[in-house]
mmCIF file of C-alpha atoms in Angstrom:
data_model
loop_
_atom_site.group_PDB
_atom_site.id
_atom_site.type_symbol
_atom_site.label_atom_id
_atom_site.label_comp_id
_atom_site.label_asym_id
_atom_site.label_seq_id
_atom_site.Cartn_x
_atom_site.Cartn_y
_atom_site.Cartn_z
ATOM 1 C CA MET P 12 9.343 17.093 28.885
ATOM 2 C CA ASP P 13 12.402 17.014 31.129
ATOM 3 C CA ALA P 14 14.034 14.019 29.385
ATOM 4 C CA LEU P 15 13.709 15.726 25.967
ATOM 5 C CA ALA P 16 15.279 18.898 27.349
ATOM 6 C CA ARG P 17 18.135 16.783 28.746
ATOM 7 C CA LEU P 18 18.684 15.240 25.367
ATOM 8 C CA GLN P 19 18.726 18.618 23.667
ATOM 9 C CA ALA P 20 21.314 19.663 26.233
ATOM 10 C CA GLY P 21 23.463 16.740 25.333
ATOM 11 C CA LYS P 22 22.648 14.666 28.429
ATOM 12 C CA HIS P 23 21.923 11.099 27.460
ATOM 13 C CA ASP P 24 20.466 8.460 29.845
ATOM 14 C CA PRO P 25 21.176 4.729 29.269
ATOM 15 C CA ILE P 26 17.551 3.722 29.782
ATOM 16 C CA TYR P 27 14.145 5.319 29.148
ATOM 17 C CA THR P 28 10.616 4.064 29.862
ATOM 18 C CA LEU P 29 7.728 5.341 27.733
ATOM 19 C CA LEU P 30 4.145 4.977 28.870
ATOM 20 C CA GLY P 31 1.300 4.913 26.339
ATOM 21 C CA THR P 32 0.437 3.792 22.823
ATOM 22 C CA ASP P 33 0.435 7.024 20.793
ATOM 23 C CA GLY P 34 2.797 5.945 17.997
ATOM 24 C CA ALA P 35 3.701 9.464 16.732
ATOM 25 C CA VAL P 36 4.715 10.564 20.198
ATOM 26 C CA LEU P 37 6.664 7.334 20.890
ATOM 27 C CA ASN P 38 8.527 7.460 17.576
ATOM 28 C CA TYR P 39 9.320 11.161 17.914
ATOM 29 C CA PHE P 40 11.046 10.625 21.280
ATOM 30 C CA VAL P 41 12.932 7.536 20.101
ATOM 31 C CA SER P 42 14.104 9.464 17.055
ATOM 32 C CA ARG P 43 15.463 12.174 19.348
ATOM 33 C CA VAL P 44 17.275 9.470 21.407
ATOM 34 C CA VAL P 45 18.815 8.148 18.181
ATOM 35 C CA GLN P 46 19.911 11.611 17.037
ATOM 36 C CA ALA P 47 21.398 12.524 20.465
ATOM 37 C CA ALA P 48 23.249 9.261 20.931
ATOM 38 C CA PRO P 49 26.764 9.403 22.477
ATOM 39 C CA GLY P 50 29.700 9.523 20.095
ATOM 40 C CA GLY P 51 28.304 11.937 17.522
ATOM 41 C CA GLY P 52 26.184 11.022 14.563
ATOM 42 C CA ALA P 53 22.978 9.050 14.424
ATOM 43 C CA ALA P 54 22.788 5.716 16.242
ATOM 44 C CA LEU P 55 21.475 2.401 14.915
ATOM 45 C CA ARG P 56 17.851 1.774 15.924
ATOM 46 C CA GLN P 57 16.637 -1.757 16.580
ATOM 47 C CA ASP P 58 12.954 -2.390 17.398
ATOM 48 C CA VAL P 59 11.986 -5.550 19.280
ATOM 49 C CA TYR P 60 8.532 -6.646 20.379
ATOM 50 C CA PHE P 61 8.116 -8.288 23.732
ATOM 51 C CA ASP P 62 5.739 -10.957 22.304
ATOM 52 C CA GLU P 63 8.105 -11.780 19.474
ATOM 53 C CA GLY P 64 11.779 -11.450 20.204
ATOM 54 C CA GLY P 65 11.278 -10.888 23.867
ATOM 55 C CA VAL P 66 13.603 -9.456 26.480
ATOM 56 C CA GLU P 67 16.476 -11.782 25.575
ATOM 57 C CA GLU P 68 16.723 -10.546 21.981
ATOM 58 C CA ALA P 69 16.651 -6.916 23.145
ATOM 59 C CA LEU P 70 19.408 -7.489 25.721
ATOM 60 C CA TYR P 71 21.519 -9.478 23.287
ATOM 61 C CA THR P 72 21.349 -6.584 20.839
ATOM 62 C CA ALA P 73 22.135 -4.085 23.563
ATOM 63 C CA PHE P 74 25.274 -5.975 24.671
ATOM 64 C CA SER P 75 26.493 -6.653 21.084
ATOM 65 C CA PRO P 76 28.763 -3.846 19.834
ATOM 66 C CA SER P 77 28.076 -2.736 16.269
ATOM 67 C CA LEU P 78 30.655 -3.852 13.622
ATOM 68 C CA PHE P 79 30.903 -0.164 12.667
ATOM 69 C CA GLY P 80 31.272 1.087 16.175
ATOM 70 C CA ASP P 81 27.914 2.933 16.196
ATOM 71 C CA HIS P 82 25.860 3.369 19.293
ATOM 72 C CA THR P 83 22.691 1.217 19.239
ATOM 73 C CA VAL P 84 19.203 2.294 20.434
ATOM 74 C CA VAL P 85 17.138 -0.766 21.344
ATOM 75 C CA PHE P 86 13.382 -0.074 21.428
ATOM 76 C CA LEU P 87 11.606 -2.840 23.318
ATOM 77 C CA ARG P 88 7.866 -2.487 22.716
ATOM 78 C CA ARG P 89 4.889 -3.637 24.773
ATOM 79 C CA VAL P 90 6.680 -4.711 27.950
ATOM 80 C CA PRO P 91 3.948 -5.943 30.330
ATOM 81 C CA LEU P 92 4.759 -3.770 33.391
ATOM 82 C CA GLN P 93 1.252 -2.422 33.966
ATOM 83 C CA SER P 94 -0.869 -3.900 36.748
ATOM 84 C CA SER P 95 -3.527 -5.268 34.365
ATOM 85 C CA SER P 96 -1.272 -6.545 31.476
ATOM 86 C CA GLY P 97 -3.002 -9.923 31.240
ATOM 87 C CA LYS P 98 0.358 -11.482 30.430
ATOM 88 C CA GLY P 99 0.646 -13.438 33.595
ATOM 89 C CA LYS P 100 3.896 -13.845 35.345
ATOM 90 C CA TRP P 101 7.150 -13.586 33.395
ATOM 91 C CA ASP P 102 10.766 -13.719 34.465
ATOM 92 C CA SER P 103 12.052 -10.216 34.582
ATOM 93 C CA THR P 104 15.384 -11.148 36.241
ATOM 94 C CA SER P 105 17.605 -10.540 33.158
ATOM 95 C CA LEU P 106 15.965 -7.146 32.578
ATOM 96 C CA GLU P 107 16.345 -6.230 36.213
ATOM 97 C CA ASP P 108 20.064 -7.131 36.007
ATOM 98 C CA TYR P 109 20.469 -5.007 32.904
ATOM 99 C CA VAL P 110 18.885 -1.988 34.523
ATOM 100 C CA GLU P 111 21.261 -2.294 37.416
ATOM 101 C CA ASN P 112 24.218 -2.542 35.049
ATOM 102 C CA PRO P 113 23.283 -1.204 31.582
ATOM 103 C CA SER P 114 25.416 -1.554 28.418
ATOM 104 C CA THR P 115 27.795 1.243 27.571
ATOM 105 C CA CYS P 116 27.362 0.723 23.814
ATOM 106 C CA ALA P 117 23.529 0.966 23.686
ATOM 107 C CA THR P 118 20.485 2.764 24.957
ATOM 108 C CA LEU P 119 17.446 0.759 25.965
ATOM 109 C CA VAL P 120 14.021 2.306 25.503
ATOM 110 C CA LEU P 121 11.120 0.349 27.051
ATOM 111 C CA GLN P 122 7.483 0.956 26.018
ATOM 112 C CA VAL P 123 4.488 -0.020 28.135
ATOM 113 C CA ASP P 124 0.880 -0.037 27.018
ATOM 114 C CA ALA P 125 -0.352 1.798 30.031
ATOM 115 C CA GLU P 126 -0.537 5.149 31.888
ATOM 116 C CA LYS P 127 1.424 3.910 34.828
ATOM 117 C CA LEU P 128 3.644 1.058 35.950
ATOM 118 C CA ASP P 129 2.868 -1.667 38.541
ATOM 119 C CA GLU P 130 4.452 -0.194 41.649
ATOM 120 C CA ARG P 131 4.740 -3.634 43.282
ATOM 121 C CA LYS P 132 7.253 -4.907 40.727
ATOM 122 C CA LYS P 133 10.950 -4.812 41.533
ATOM 123 C CA LEU P 134 11.642 -3.774 37.963
ATOM 124 C CA THR P 135 9.484 -0.679 38.288
ATOM 125 C CA LYS P 136 11.524 0.453 41.345
ATOM 126 C CA LEU P 137 14.704 -0.007 39.406
ATOM 127 C CA LEU P 138 13.486 1.892 36.358
ATOM 128 C CA LYS P 139 12.675 4.868 38.549
ATOM 129 C CA LYS P 140 16.401 5.707 38.505
ATOM 130 C CA TYR P 141 15.972 6.689 34.879
ATOM 131 C CA PRO P 142 13.494 8.866 32.960
ATOM 132 C CA ILE P 143 9.915 7.610 32.751
ATOM 133 C CA LEU P 144 7.806 9.552 30.198
ATOM 134 C CA THR P 145 4.034 9.586 29.687
ATOM 135 C CA CYS P 146 3.402 9.638 25.926
ATOM 136 C CA HIS P 147 -0.350 9.735 26.062
ATOM 137 C CA VAL P 148 -1.361 13.293 25.322
ATOM 138 C CA GLU P 149 -4.661 14.414 26.846
ATOM 139 C CA GLY P 150 -6.824 17.233 25.643
ATOM 140 C CA THR P 151 -7.344 18.978 22.332
ATOM 141 C CA GLU P 152 -4.876 21.835 22.957
ATOM 142 C CA ASP P 153 -2.096 19.559 24.107
ATOM 143 C CA ARG P 154 -2.444 17.244 21.176
ATOM 144 C CA LEU P 155 -2.256 20.173 18.841
ATOM 145 C CA SER P 156 0.812 21.591 20.570
ATOM 146 C CA VAL P 157 2.601 18.271 20.376
ATOM 147 C CA ALA P 158 1.609 17.778 16.703
ATOM 148 C CA LYS P 159 3.140 21.158 15.861
ATOM 149 C CA VAL P 160 6.384 20.108 17.458
ATOM 150 C CA ILE P 161 6.484 16.714 15.736
ATOM 151 C CA HIS P 162 5.556 17.789 12.215
ATOM 152 C CA PRO P 163 5.482 21.588 11.911
ATOM 153 C CA GLU P 164 5.678 21.605 8.127
ATOM 154 C CA LEU P 165 2.469 19.497 7.816
ATOM 155 C CA ILE P 166 0.564 21.725 10.242
ATOM 156 C CA GLN P 167 1.529 24.821 8.333
ATOM 157 C CA ALA P 168 -0.715 23.547 5.500
ATOM 158 C CA PHE P 169 -3.772 24.322 7.631
ATOM 159 C CA THR P 170 -5.357 27.425 8.861
ATOM 160 C CA GLU P 171 -5.416 27.864 12.570
ATOM 161 C CA ALA P 172 -9.109 27.275 12.729
ATOM 162 C CA ALA P 173 -8.746 24.123 10.567
ATOM 163 C CA VAL P 174 -6.050 22.541 12.719
ATOM 164 C CA VAL P 175 -8.019 23.262 15.887
ATOM 165 C CA GLU P 176 -11.063 21.602 14.359
ATOM 166 C CA LEU P 177 -8.958 18.645 13.311
ATOM 167 C CA ALA P 178 -7.510 18.295 16.845
ATOM 168 C CA LYS P 179 -11.070 18.204 18.254
ATOM 169 C CA ARG P 180 -11.968 15.279 15.972
ATOM 170 C CA CYS P 181 -8.906 13.069 16.768
ATOM 171 C CA THR P 182 -8.220 11.219 19.982
ATOM 172 C CA SER P 183 -4.426 10.871 19.548
ATOM 173 C CA VAL P 184 -1.546 12.776 17.975
ATOM 174 C CA THR P 185 -1.060 9.877 15.620
ATOM 175 C CA ALA P 186 -4.654 10.122 14.345
ATOM 176 C CA LEU P 187 -4.292 13.938 14.034
ATOM 177 C CA LEU P 188 -1.094 13.652 11.944
ATOM 178 C CA ASN P 189 -2.515 10.815 9.795
ATOM 179 C CA GLU P 190 -5.691 12.804 9.031
ATOM 180 C CA ALA P 191 -3.628 15.963 8.357
ATOM 181 C CA GLU P 192 -1.486 14.125 5.843
ATOM 182 C CA LYS P 193 -4.497 12.707 3.982
ATOM 183 C CA LEU P 194 -6.088 16.181 3.828
ATOM 184 C CA ARG P 195 -2.947 17.821 2.595
ATOM 185 C CA THR P 196 -2.586 15.214 -0.154
ATOM 186 C CA ARG P 197 -6.205 15.542 -1.171
ATOM 187 C CA MET P 198 -5.999 19.309 -1.333
ATOM 188 C CA ALA P 199 -2.891 19.071 -3.607
ATOM 189 C CA GLY P 200 -1.003 21.903 -1.916
ATOM 190 C CA ALA P 201 -3.898 24.220 -1.286
ATOM 191 C CA THR P 202 -4.390 25.552 2.231
ATOM 192 C CA VAL P 203 -6.762 23.436 4.243
ATOM 193 C CA ASP P 204 -9.529 25.391 6.003
ATOM 194 C CA ASP P 205 -11.922 24.323 8.747
ATOM 195 C CA ALA P 206 -14.795 23.751 6.284
ATOM 196 C CA VAL P 207 -12.746 21.108 4.545
ATOM 197 C CA VAL P 208 -11.986 19.430 7.886
ATOM 198 C CA ARG P 209 -15.589 19.338 8.872
ATOM 199 C CA GLU P 210 -16.577 17.898 5.508
ATOM 200 C CA MET P 211 -13.911 15.226 5.253
ATOM 201 C CA VAL P 212 -13.035 14.156 8.776
ATOM 202 C CA VAL P 213 -15.446 12.080 10.929
ATOM 203 C CA ASP P 214 -16.533 14.030 13.964
ATOM 204 C CA LEU P 215 -15.122 12.897 17.305
ATOM 205 C CA PRO P 216 -18.470 11.730 18.848
ATOM 206 C CA GLU P 217 -18.750 8.854 16.334
ATOM 207 C CA ASP P 218 -15.239 7.475 16.833
ATOM 208 C CA GLY P 219 -14.774 9.034 20.243
ATOM 209 C CA ILE P 220 -17.679 7.239 21.852
ATOM 210 C CA PHE P 221 -16.374 3.975 20.654
ATOM 211 C CA ASP P 222 -12.948 4.803 22.033
ATOM 212 C CA PHE P 223 -14.569 5.919 25.334
ATOM 213 C CA VAL P 224 -16.411 2.602 25.751
ATOM 214 C CA GLN P 225 -13.350 0.587 24.839
ATOM 215 C CA ARG P 226 -11.155 2.371 27.386
ATOM 216 C CA VAL P 227 -13.700 1.761 30.111
ATOM 217 C CA LEU P 228 -13.861 -1.928 29.163
ATOM 218 C CA HIS P 229 -10.109 -2.231 29.399
ATOM 219 C CA GLY P 230 -9.961 -0.483 32.804
ATOM 220 C CA GLU P 231 -8.079 2.542 31.394
ATOM 221 C CA VAL P 232 -9.751 5.012 33.790
ATOM 222 C CA GLY P 233 -7.457 7.982 33.024
ATOM 223 C CA ARG P 234 -7.837 7.688 29.274
ATOM 224 C CA ALA P 235 -11.595 7.170 29.525
ATOM 225 C CA LEU P 236 -11.944 10.320 31.558
ATOM 226 C CA SER P 237 -9.792 12.185 29.056
ATOM 227 C CA THR P 238 -11.880 10.989 26.083
ATOM 228 C CA ARG P 239 -15.030 11.923 28.046
ATOM 229 C CA LEU P 240 -13.752 15.409 28.421
ATOM 230 C CA ASP P 241 -13.066 15.724 24.727
ATOM 231 C CA LEU P 242 -16.523 14.459 23.925
ATOM 232 C CA ILE P 243 -18.156 16.832 26.374
ATOM 233 C CA GLN P 244 -16.231 19.751 24.834
ATOM 234 C CA SER P 245 -17.500 18.695 21.383
ATOM 235 C CA GLY P 246 -21.111 18.767 22.573
ATOM 236 C CA THR P 247 -21.794 15.195 23.680
ATOM 237 C CA ASP P 248 -23.865 14.908 26.900
ATOM 238 C CA ASP P 249 -22.826 12.780 29.837
ATOM 239 C CA MET P 250 -26.214 10.961 29.696
ATOM 240 C CA VAL P 251 -25.461 9.937 26.169
ATOM 241 C CA LEU P 252 -22.172 8.446 27.217
ATOM 242 C CA LEU P 253 -23.796 6.710 30.196
ATOM 243 C CA ALA P 254 -26.521 5.316 27.962
ATOM 244 C CA MET P 255 -23.992 4.039 25.318
ATOM 245 C CA LEU P 256 -21.830 2.395 27.961
ATOM 246 C CA ALA P 257 -24.812 0.628 29.574
ATOM 247 C CA ARG P 258 -26.119 -0.409 26.159
ATOM 248 C CA HIS P 259 -22.793 -1.955 25.251
ATOM 249 C CA PHE P 260 -22.693 -4.004 28.439
ATOM 250 C CA ARG P 261 -26.210 -5.245 27.727
ATOM 251 C CA LEU P 262 -25.193 -6.265 24.241
ATOM 252 C CA MET P 263 -22.142 -8.046 25.616
ATOM 253 C CA TRP P 264 -24.467 -9.934 27.995
ATOM 254 C CA HIS P 265 -26.890 -10.896 25.206
ATOM 255 C CA ALA P 266 -23.957 -12.019 22.982
ATOM 256 C CA LYS P 267 -22.561 -14.200 25.708
ATOM 257 C CA GLN P 268 -25.891 -15.774 26.538
ATOM 258 C CA SER P 269 -27.570 -16.119 23.113
ATOM 259 C CA GLY P 270 -24.865 -15.697 20.443
ATOM 260 C CA ALA P 271 -23.942 -12.876 18.062
ATOM 261 C CA GLY P 272 -25.387 -14.021 14.710
ATOM 262 C CA LYS P 273 -27.575 -12.030 12.310
ATOM 263 C CA GLU P 274 -30.806 -13.477 13.700
ATOM 264 C CA GLU P 275 -29.811 -12.478 17.204
ATOM 265 C CA ALA P 276 -28.943 -9.002 16.035
ATOM 266 C CA LYS P 277 -32.267 -8.698 14.170
ATOM 267 C CA ALA P 278 -34.175 -9.834 17.286
ATOM 268 C CA LEU P 279 -32.436 -7.104 19.432
ATOM 269 C CA GLY P 280 -32.854 -4.527 16.669
ATOM 270 C CA VAL P 281 -29.124 -3.686 16.423
ATOM 271 C CA HIS P 282 -26.579 -3.804 13.635
ATOM 272 C CA PRO P 283 -24.921 -7.185 13.230
ATOM 273 C CA TYR P 284 -21.442 -5.584 13.563
ATOM 274 C CA ALA P 285 -22.396 -3.940 16.866
ATOM 275 C CA LEU P 286 -23.419 -7.315 18.322
ATOM 276 C CA LYS P 287 -20.338 -9.016 16.902
ATOM 277 C CA ARG P 288 -18.079 -6.371 18.485
ATOM 278 C CA ALA P 289 -19.908 -6.783 21.811
ATOM 279 C CA ALA P 290 -19.305 -10.549 21.632
ATOM 280 C CA GLU P 291 -15.614 -9.909 21.124
ATOM 281 C CA ASP P 292 -15.551 -7.581 24.120
ATOM 282 C CA ALA P 293 -17.545 -10.068 26.224
ATOM 283 C CA SER P 294 -14.802 -12.671 25.851
ATOM 284 C CA ALA P 295 -12.613 -10.656 28.236
ATOM 285 C CA TRP P 296 -15.413 -10.319 30.857
ATOM 286 C CA PRO P 297 -16.453 -13.420 32.824
ATOM 287 C CA SER P 298 -20.238 -13.775 33.354
ATOM 288 C CA GLY P 299 -20.005 -12.957 37.061
ATOM 289 C CA LEU P 300 -17.976 -9.835 36.402
ATOM 290 C CA MET P 301 -20.323 -8.710 33.709
ATOM 291 C CA GLU P 302 -23.281 -9.165 36.012
ATOM 292 C CA LYS P 303 -21.679 -6.789 38.441
ATOM 293 C CA ALA P 304 -20.988 -4.276 35.717
ATOM 294 C CA LEU P 305 -24.602 -4.448 34.528
ATOM 295 C CA ILE P 306 -25.835 -3.814 38.081
ATOM 296 C CA LEU P 307 -23.469 -0.821 38.440
ATOM 297 C CA CYS P 308 -24.719 0.627 35.138
ATOM 298 C CA ALA P 309 -28.388 0.040 36.053
ATOM 299 C CA ASP P 310 -27.987 1.631 39.472
ATOM 300 C CA THR P 311 -26.179 4.598 38.034
ATOM 301 C CA GLU P 312 -28.836 5.196 35.368
ATOM 302 C CA PHE P 313 -31.620 4.936 37.978
ATOM 303 C CA ARG P 314 -29.992 7.388 40.363
ATOM 304 C CA VAL P 315 -29.382 9.945 37.597
ATOM 305 C CA LYS P 316 -32.959 9.605 36.106
ATOM 306 C CA SER P 317 -34.459 9.850 39.603
ATOM 307 C CA GLY P 318 -32.529 13.050 40.290
ATOM 308 C CA ARG P 319 -30.439 11.678 43.076
ATOM 309 C CA TRP P 320 -27.145 12.067 41.208
ATOM 310 C CA HIS P 321 -25.822 14.592 38.734
ATOM 311 C CA GLY P 322 -24.851 13.023 35.332
ATOM 312 C CA GLU P 323 -21.274 14.215 35.316
ATOM 313 C CA HIS P 324 -20.398 12.893 38.809
ATOM 314 C CA ALA P 325 -22.379 9.706 38.213
ATOM 315 C CA LEU P 326 -20.499 8.890 35.044
ATOM 316 C CA GLU P 327 -17.106 9.578 36.585
ATOM 317 C CA TRP P 328 -18.046 7.389 39.542
ATOM 318 C CA LEU P 329 -19.167 4.575 37.175
ATOM 319 C CA ILE P 330 -15.929 4.798 35.165
ATOM 320 C CA ALA P 331 -13.879 4.509 38.333
ATOM 321 C CA CYS P 332 -16.004 1.558 39.640
ATOM 322 C CA LEU P 333 -15.733 -0.384 36.394
ATOM 323 C CA GLY P 334 -12.049 0.209 36.190
ATOM 324 C CA THR P 335 -11.577 -1.089 39.758
ATOM 325 C CA LEU P 336 -13.773 -4.094 38.906
ATOM 326 C CA LYS P 337 -11.760 -4.886 35.792
ATOM 327 C CA ARG P 338 -8.364 -4.511 37.490
ATOM 328 C CA SER P 339 -9.375 -6.641 40.501
ATOM 329 C CA SER P 340 -10.448 -9.423 38.099
ATOM 330 C CA SER P 341 -7.114 -9.207 36.308
ATOM 331 C CA ARG P 342 -5.261 -9.503 39.548
ATOM 332 C CA ARG P 343 -7.228 -12.566 40.571
ATOM 333 C CA ASN P 344 -6.557 -14.241 37.209
ATOM 334 C CA ARG P 345 -2.825 -13.704 37.603
ATOM 335 C CA ALA P 346 -2.926 -15.078 41.125
ATOM 336 C CA GLN P 347 -4.592 -18.337 40.025
#
């Protein structure tokens, strides 16, 4: 991570942009920014959410010198700079002006719930003058490596086999560290081995398949493919993922057409919670868009079962197509 190396070398940038939602990774980097702030000593940290205080509160804080003369690190969370933010248009002029002429008494850290920024926005072009970091950690080995950097004392409570097993069962560094803390507390200081992890931590396929489906539904192609890879490495077949994805779209369709009550769930032979969740997901998919998604799923299943396509390539193709479908719908909604 070049920006982290620069901080450790005493080189501090006035603005940083963080991509992703992995809280442990985000907070680790912001804490390093606070510790490496100009002037010596730790800076003051102020968190602002875009949906609450908005840009104006963040910029007001950045331009307001501390009474004690301390440097301020303003962490503006959930800035809608991704192409499918769903926030509609918002006036980014004041933030653009700030990026062109940042405060000398503060550091501004922006966080975006996405893997990449919307390249069409003027603000994105301006932010490229400063570090942009991807804080979504893909792959079991990488998550484990980052966790060891963020909280080495916690990881030392585990055998190597145990921490590898734990990393396989978690889809983020945050989840990994949270589960590790719970296990360490439960074991009351005793070393945690892999048998304990297998007994007490839910295996990735149960939660991972849910995460996989949700990431596809939200058009997060990169994260969906990363989760798919973790699931495959843990023994889940591509055909299982394809079937679960198609099943969820069918449940979404039934929920939108017939409702999501207990009677509807009983008639379909599914758990009421599964149908309720499908109904919640269906609210973000217009009927016409869902019809196209169902056709894509059906075509993909047919081509795989008939031997025309290989399961791996078919699933990757379907994920990409559904992501494109979702993003194109979001763009049309913003244009209206």
